[in-house]
PDB file of C-alpha atoms in Angstrom:
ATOM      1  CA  UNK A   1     191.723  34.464  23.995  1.00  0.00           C
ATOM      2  CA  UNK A   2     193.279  35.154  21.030  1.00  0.00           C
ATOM      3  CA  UNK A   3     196.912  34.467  19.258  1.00  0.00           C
ATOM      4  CA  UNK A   4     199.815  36.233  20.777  1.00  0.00           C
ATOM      5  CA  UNK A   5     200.553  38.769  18.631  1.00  0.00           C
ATOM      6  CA  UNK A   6     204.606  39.056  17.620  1.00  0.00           C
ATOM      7  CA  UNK A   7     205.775  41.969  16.475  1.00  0.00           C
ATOM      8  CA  UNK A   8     209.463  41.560  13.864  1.00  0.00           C
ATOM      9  CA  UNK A   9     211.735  44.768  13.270  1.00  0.00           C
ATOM     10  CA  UNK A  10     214.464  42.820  11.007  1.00  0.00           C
ATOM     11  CA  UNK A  11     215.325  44.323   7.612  1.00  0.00           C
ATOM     12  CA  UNK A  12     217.216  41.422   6.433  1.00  0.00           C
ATOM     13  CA  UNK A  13     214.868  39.835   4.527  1.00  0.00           C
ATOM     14  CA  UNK A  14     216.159  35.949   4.617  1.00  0.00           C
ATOM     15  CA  UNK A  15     216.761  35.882   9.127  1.00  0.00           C
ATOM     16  CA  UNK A  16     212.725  37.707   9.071  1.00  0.00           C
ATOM     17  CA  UNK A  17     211.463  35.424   7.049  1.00  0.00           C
ATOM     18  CA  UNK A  18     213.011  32.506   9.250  1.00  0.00           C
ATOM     19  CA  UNK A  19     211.919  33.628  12.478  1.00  0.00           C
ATOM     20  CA  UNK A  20     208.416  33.990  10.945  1.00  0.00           C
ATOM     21  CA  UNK A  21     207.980  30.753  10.109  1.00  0.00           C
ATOM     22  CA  UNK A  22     209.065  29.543  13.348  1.00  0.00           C
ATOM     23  CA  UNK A  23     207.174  31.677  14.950  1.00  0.00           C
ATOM     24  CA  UNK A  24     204.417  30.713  13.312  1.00  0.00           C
ATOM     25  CA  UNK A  25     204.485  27.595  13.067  1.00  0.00           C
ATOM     26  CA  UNK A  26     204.445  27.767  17.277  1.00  0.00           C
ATOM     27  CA  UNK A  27     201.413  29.116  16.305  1.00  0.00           C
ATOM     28  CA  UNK A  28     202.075  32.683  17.269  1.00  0.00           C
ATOM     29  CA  UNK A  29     200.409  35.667  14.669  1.00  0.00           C
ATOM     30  CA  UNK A  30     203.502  37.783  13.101  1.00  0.00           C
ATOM     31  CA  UNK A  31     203.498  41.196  11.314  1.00  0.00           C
ATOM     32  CA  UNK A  32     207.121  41.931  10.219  1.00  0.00           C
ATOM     33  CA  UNK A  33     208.066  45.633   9.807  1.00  0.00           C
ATOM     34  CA  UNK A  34     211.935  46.343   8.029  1.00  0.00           C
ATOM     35  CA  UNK A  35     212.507  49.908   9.608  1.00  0.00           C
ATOM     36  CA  UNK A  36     212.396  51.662  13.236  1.00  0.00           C
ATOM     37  CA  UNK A  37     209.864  53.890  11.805  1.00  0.00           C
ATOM     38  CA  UNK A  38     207.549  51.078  10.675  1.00  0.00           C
ATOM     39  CA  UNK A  39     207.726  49.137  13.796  1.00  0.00           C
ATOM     40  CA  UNK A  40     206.270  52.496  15.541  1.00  0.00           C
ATOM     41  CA  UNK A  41     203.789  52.833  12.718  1.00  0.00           C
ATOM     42  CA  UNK A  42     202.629  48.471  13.577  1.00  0.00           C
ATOM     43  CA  UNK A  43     202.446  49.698  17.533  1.00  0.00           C
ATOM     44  CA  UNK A  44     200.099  52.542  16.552  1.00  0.00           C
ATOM     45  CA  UNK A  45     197.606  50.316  14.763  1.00  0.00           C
ATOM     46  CA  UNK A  46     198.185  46.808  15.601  1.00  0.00           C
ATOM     47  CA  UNK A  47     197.596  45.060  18.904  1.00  0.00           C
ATOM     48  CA  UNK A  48     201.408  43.748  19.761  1.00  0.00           C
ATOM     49  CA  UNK A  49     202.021  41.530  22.416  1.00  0.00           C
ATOM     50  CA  UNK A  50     205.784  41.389  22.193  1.00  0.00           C
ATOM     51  CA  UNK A  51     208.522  42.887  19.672  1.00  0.00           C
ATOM     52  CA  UNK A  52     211.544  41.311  18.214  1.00  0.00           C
ATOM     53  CA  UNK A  53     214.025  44.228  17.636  1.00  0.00           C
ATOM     54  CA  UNK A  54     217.580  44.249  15.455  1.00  0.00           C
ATOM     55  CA  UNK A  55     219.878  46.713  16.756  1.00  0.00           C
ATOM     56  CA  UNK A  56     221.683  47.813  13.609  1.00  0.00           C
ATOM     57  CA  UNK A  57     218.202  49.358  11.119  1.00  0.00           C
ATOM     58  CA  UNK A  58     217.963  51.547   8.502  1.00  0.00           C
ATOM     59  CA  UNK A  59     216.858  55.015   9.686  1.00  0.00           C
ATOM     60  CA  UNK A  60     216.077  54.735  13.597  1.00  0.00           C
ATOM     61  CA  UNK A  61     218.020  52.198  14.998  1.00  0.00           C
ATOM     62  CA  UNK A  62     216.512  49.624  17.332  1.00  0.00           C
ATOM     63  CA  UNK A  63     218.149  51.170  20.592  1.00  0.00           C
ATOM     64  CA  UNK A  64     216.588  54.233  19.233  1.00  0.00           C
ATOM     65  CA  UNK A  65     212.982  52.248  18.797  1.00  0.00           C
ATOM     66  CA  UNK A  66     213.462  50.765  22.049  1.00  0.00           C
ATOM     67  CA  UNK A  67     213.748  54.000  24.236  1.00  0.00           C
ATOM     68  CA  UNK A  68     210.891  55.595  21.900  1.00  0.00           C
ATOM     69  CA  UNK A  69     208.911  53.101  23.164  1.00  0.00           C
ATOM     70  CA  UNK A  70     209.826  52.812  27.225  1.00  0.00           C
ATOM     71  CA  UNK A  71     209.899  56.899  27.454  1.00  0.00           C
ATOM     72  CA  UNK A  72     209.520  58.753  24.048  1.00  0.00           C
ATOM     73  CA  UNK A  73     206.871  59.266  21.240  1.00  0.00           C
ATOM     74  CA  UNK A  74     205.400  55.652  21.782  1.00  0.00           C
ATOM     75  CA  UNK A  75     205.457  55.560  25.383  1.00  0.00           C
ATOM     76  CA  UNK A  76     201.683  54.038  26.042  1.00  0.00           C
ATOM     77  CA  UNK A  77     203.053  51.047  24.368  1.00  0.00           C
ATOM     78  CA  UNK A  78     205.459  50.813  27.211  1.00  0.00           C
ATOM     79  CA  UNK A  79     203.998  47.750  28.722  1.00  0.00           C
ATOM     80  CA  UNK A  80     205.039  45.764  25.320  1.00  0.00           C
ATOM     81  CA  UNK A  81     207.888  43.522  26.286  1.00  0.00           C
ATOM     82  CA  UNK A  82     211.124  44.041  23.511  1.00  0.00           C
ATOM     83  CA  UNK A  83     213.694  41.392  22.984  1.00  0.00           C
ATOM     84  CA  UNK A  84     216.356  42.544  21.293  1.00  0.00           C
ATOM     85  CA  UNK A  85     217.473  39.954  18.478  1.00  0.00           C
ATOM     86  CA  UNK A  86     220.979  41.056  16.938  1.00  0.00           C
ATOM     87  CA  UNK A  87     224.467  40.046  15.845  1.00  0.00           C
ATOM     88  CA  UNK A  88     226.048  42.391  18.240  1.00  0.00           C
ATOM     89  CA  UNK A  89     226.567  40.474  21.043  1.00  0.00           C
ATOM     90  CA  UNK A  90     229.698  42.396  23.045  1.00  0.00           C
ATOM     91  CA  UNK A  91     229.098  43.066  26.745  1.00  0.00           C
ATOM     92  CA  UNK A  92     228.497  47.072  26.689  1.00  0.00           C
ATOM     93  CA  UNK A  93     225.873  46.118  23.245  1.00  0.00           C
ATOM     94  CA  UNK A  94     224.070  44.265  25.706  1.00  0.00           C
ATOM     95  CA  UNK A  95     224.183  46.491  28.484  1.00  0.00           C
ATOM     96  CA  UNK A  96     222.969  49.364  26.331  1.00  0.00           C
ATOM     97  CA  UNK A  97     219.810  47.058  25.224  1.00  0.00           C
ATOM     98  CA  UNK A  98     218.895  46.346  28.793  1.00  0.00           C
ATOM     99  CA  UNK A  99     219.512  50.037  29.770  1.00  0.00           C
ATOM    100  CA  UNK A 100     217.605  51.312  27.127  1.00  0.00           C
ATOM    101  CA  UNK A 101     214.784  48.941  28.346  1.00  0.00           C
ATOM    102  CA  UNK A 102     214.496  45.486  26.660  1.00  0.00           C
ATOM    103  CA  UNK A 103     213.198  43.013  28.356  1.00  0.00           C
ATOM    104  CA  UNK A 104     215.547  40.343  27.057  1.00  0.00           C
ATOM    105  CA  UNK A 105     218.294  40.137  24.662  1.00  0.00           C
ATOM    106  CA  UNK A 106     219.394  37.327  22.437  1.00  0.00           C
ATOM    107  CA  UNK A 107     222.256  36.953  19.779  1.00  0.00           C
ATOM    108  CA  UNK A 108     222.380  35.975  16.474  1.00  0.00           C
ATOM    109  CA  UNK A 109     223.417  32.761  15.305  1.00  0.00           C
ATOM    110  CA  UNK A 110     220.273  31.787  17.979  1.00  0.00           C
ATOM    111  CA  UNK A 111     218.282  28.339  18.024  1.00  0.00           C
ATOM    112  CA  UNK A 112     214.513  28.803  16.962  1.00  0.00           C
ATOM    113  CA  UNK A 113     213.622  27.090  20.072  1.00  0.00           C
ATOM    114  CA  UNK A 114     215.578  28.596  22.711  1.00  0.00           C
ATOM    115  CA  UNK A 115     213.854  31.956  21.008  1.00  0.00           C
ATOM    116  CA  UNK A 116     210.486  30.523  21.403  1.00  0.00           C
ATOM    117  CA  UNK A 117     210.925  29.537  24.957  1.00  0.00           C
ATOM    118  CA  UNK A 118     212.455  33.260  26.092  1.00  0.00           C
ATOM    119  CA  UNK A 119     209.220  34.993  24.406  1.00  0.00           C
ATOM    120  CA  UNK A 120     206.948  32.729  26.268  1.00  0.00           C
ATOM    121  CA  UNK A 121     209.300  33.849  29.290  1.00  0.00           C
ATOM    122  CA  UNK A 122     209.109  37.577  28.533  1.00  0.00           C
ATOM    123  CA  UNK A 123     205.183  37.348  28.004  1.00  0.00           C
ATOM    124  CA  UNK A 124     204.976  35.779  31.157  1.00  0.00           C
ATOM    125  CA  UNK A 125     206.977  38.220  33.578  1.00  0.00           C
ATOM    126  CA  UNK A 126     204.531  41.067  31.307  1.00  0.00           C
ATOM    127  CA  UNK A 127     201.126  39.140  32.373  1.00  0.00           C
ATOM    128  CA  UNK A 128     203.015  39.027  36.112  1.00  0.00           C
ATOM    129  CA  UNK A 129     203.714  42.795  36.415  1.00  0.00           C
ATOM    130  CA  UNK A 130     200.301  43.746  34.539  1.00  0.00           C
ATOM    131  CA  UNK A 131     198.319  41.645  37.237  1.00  0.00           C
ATOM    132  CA  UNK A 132     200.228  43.653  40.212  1.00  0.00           C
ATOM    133  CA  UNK A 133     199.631  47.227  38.755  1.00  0.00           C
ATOM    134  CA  UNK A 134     195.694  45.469  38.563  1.00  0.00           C
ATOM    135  CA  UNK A 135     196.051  44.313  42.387  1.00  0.00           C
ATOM    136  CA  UNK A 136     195.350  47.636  44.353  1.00  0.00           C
ATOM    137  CA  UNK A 137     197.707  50.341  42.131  1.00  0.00           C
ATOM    138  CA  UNK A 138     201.281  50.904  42.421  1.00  0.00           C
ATOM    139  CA  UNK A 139     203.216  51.188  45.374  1.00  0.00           C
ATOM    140  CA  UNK A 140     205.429  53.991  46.338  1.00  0.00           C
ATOM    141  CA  UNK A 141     208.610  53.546  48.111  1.00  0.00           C
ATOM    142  CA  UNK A 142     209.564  56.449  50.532  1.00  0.00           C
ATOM    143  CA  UNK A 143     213.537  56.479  52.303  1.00  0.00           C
ATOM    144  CA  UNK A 144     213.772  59.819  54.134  1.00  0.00           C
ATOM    145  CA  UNK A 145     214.273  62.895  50.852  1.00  0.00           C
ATOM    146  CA  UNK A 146     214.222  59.656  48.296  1.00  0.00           C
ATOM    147  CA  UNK A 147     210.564  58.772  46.590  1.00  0.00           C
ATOM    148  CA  UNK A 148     210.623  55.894  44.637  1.00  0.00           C
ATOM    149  CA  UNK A 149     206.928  55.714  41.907  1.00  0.00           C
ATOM    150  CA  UNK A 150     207.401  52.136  40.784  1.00  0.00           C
ATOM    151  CA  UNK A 151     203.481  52.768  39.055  1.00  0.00           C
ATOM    152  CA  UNK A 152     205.690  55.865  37.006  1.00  0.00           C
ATOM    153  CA  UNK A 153     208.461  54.318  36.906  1.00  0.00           C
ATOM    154  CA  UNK A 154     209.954  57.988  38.801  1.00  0.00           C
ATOM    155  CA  UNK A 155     212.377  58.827  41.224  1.00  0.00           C
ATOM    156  CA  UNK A 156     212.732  61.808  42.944  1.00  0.00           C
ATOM    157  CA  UNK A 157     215.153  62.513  45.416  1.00  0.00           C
ATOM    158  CA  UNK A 158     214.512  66.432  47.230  1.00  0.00           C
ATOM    159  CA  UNK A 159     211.551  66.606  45.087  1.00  0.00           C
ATOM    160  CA  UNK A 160     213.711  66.471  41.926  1.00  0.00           C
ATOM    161  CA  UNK A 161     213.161  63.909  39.449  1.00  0.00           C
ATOM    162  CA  UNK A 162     216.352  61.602  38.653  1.00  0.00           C
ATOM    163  CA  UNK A 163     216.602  60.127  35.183  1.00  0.00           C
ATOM    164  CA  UNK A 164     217.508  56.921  35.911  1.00  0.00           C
ATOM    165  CA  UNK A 165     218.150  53.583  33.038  1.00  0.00           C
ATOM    166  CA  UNK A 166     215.858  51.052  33.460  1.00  0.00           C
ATOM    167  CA  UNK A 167     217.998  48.670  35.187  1.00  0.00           C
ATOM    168  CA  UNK A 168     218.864  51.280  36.915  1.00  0.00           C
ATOM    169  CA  UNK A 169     215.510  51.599  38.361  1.00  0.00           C
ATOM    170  CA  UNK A 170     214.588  48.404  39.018  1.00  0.00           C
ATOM    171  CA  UNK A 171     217.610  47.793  41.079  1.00  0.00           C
ATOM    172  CA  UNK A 172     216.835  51.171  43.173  1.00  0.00           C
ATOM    173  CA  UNK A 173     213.388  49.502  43.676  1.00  0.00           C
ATOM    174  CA  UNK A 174     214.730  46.002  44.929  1.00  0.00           C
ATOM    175  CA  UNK A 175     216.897  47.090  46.928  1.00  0.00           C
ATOM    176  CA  UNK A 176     215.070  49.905  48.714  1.00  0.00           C
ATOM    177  CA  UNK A 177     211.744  48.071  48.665  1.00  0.00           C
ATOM    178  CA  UNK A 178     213.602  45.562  51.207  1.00  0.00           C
ATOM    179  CA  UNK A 179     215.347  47.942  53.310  1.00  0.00           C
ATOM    180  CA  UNK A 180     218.434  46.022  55.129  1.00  0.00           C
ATOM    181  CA  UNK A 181     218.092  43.084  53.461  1.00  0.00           C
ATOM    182  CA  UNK A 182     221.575  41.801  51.456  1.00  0.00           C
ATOM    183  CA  UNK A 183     220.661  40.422  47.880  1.00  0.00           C
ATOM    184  CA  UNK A 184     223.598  39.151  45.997  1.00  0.00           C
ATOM    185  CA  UNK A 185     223.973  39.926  42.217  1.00  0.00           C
ATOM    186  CA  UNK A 186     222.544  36.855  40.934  1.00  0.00           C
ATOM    187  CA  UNK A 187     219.743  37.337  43.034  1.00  0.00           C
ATOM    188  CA  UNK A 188     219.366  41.263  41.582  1.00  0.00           C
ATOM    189  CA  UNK A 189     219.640  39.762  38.281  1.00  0.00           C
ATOM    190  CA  UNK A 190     216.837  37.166  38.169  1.00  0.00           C
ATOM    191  CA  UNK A 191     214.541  39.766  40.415  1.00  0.00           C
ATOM    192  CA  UNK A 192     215.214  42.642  37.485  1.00  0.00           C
ATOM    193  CA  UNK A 193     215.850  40.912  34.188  1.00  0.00           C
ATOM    194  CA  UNK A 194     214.662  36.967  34.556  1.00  0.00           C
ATOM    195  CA  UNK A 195     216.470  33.975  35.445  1.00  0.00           C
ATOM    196  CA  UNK A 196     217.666  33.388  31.381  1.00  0.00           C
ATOM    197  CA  UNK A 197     218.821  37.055  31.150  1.00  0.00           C
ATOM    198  CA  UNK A 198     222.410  37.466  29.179  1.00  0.00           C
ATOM    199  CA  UNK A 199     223.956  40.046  32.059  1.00  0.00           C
ATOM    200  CA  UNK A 200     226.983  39.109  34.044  1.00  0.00           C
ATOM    201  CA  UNK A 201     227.559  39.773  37.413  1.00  0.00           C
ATOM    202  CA  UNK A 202     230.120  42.573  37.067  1.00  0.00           C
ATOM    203  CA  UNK A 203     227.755  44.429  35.104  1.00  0.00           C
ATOM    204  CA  UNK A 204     225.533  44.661  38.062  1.00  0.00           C
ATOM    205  CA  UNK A 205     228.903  46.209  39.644  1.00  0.00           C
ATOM    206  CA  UNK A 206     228.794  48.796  36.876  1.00  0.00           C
ATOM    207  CA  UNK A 207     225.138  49.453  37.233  1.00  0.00           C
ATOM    208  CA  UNK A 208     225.594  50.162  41.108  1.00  0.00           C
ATOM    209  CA  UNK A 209     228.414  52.495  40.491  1.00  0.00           C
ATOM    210  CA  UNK A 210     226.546  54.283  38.046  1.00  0.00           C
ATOM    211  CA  UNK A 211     223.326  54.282  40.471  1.00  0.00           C
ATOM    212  CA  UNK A 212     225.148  55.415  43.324  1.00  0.00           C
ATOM    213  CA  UNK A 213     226.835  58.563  41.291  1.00  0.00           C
ATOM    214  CA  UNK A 214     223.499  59.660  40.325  1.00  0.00           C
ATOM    215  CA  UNK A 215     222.058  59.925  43.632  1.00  0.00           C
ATOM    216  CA  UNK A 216     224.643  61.941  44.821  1.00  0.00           C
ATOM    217  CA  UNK A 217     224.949  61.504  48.998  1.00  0.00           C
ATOM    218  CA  UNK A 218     221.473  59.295  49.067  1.00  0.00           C
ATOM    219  CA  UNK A 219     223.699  57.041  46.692  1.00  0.00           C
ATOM    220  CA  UNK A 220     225.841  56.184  50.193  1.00  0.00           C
ATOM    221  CA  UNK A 221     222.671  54.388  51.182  1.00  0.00           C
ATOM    222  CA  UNK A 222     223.255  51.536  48.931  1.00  0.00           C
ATOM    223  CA  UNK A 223     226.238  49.477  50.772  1.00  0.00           C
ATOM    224  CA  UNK A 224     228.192  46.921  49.404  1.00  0.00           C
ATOM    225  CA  UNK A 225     228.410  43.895  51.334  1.00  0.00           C
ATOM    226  CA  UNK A 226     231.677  42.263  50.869  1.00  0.00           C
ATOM    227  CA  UNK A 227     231.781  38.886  49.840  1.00  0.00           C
ATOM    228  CA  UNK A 228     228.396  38.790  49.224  1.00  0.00           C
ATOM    229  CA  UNK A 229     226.590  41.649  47.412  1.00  0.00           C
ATOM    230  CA  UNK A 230     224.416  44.982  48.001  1.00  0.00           C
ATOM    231  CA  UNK A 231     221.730  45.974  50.515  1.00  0.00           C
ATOM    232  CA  UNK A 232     220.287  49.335  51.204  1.00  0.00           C
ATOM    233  CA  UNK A 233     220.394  51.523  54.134  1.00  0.00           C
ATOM    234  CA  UNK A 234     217.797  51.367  56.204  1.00  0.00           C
ATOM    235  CA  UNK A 235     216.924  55.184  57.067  1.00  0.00           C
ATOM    236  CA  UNK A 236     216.896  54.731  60.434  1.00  0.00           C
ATOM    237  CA  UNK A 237     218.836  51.847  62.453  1.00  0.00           C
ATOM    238  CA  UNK A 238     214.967  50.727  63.339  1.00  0.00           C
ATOM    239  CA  UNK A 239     212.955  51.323  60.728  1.00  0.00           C
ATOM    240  CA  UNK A 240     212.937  49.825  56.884  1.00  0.00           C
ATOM    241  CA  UNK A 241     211.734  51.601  53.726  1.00  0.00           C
ATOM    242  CA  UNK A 242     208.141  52.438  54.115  1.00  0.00           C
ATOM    243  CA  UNK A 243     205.992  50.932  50.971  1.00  0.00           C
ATOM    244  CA  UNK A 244     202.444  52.798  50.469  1.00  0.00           C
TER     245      UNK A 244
END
């Protein structure tokens, strides 16, 4: 097998440079690319493995990149994992990157090795999920009107397709794919986003709220636990979520 192949979207010339030579020196292969636009143009005719994105680019900016990869113009590079590598390290910046669909997110001043160590992590959750779309196909989560593609990454709820984030959706799958069962939010953060993820546990509050508005009365199914944390509805008192 190969050299993983690392993908940098940093126009500041001195911070790509250093996380080149690091990464390098780990003895991963690098192409660097200083604009949204280029890093689309290094998808399109390189083999990435992973992508280092900056936030704040010239032209498209790397929230922009990231969502043209997970569900716009570049979307059969979807499976690439993104970690988001940026000075903006606020609560709602991070919560955008991980809605938009990064895979891990990681501030600036950042140790070379910490950065190393969460892109072997993100590589290896990728390999994980690649080898269960392999194992048989995708599964399909059914609760009464509410369809759940986790192989589409779709919802539909009344046969009408709900746009949901992508931490949106992989809570929805969680929690309906074990029907009854109470997870708390550190245990829906390391099942979505990875033990090492930067989220806190109120943003998984927000993410619920937002989860529950967009599935309208289906959104009652999700029920908070107090003390403790969320579980979904089973849609009958007897039977849990049926998984195809």
């Amino acid at each position: 097998m190969g050299k993983v192949h690392i993908l940098i979207v940093e126009d500041e010339a001195d911070i790509q440079q250093l996380v080149s030579y690091n990464l390098i020196r780990a003895g991963f292969n690098v192409t660097c690319a200083d604009s949204g636009e280029e890093a689309l143009e290094c998808l399109r005719e390189e083999n990435i493995d992973c992508m280092l994105l900056d936030l704040m680019l010239p032209g498209l900016s790397g929230i922009e990149v990231c969502s043209e990869v997970k569900k716009g113009r570049a979307k059969e590079y979807a499976d690439v994992p993104i970690i988001m590598l940026t000075a903006k390290g606020e609560e709602e910046d991070v919560v955008a990157g991980l809605d938009c669909g990064a895979d891990d997110y990681i501030t600036k001043p950042f140790s070379p090795k910490v950065l190393i160590a969460r892109i072997k992590t993100v590589l290896r959750r990728s390999a994980a999920r690649l080898d269960n779309k392999s194992d048989g196909g995708p599964s399909t989560i059914v609760c009464g009107n509410l369809v759940i593609n986790q192989g589409k990454h779709e919802v539909r709820l009344n046969d009408i397709e709900i746009q949901l984030t992508a931490t949106e959706f992989g809570i929805l799958a969680l929690l309906a794919g074990k029907a009854g069962w109470v997870f708390t939010r550190q245990q829906i953060i390391d099942a979505v986003r990875g033990y090492d993820f930067l989220i806190t546990p109120r943003a998984i509050d927000v993410q619920i709220f937002g989860l529950r508005k967009k599935l309208g009365e289906s959104g009652k199914m999700i029920e908070t636990v107090r003390g403790i944390g969320y579980r979904f509805k089973n849609v009958n008192q007897q039977e849990e979520a049926l998984e195809i």
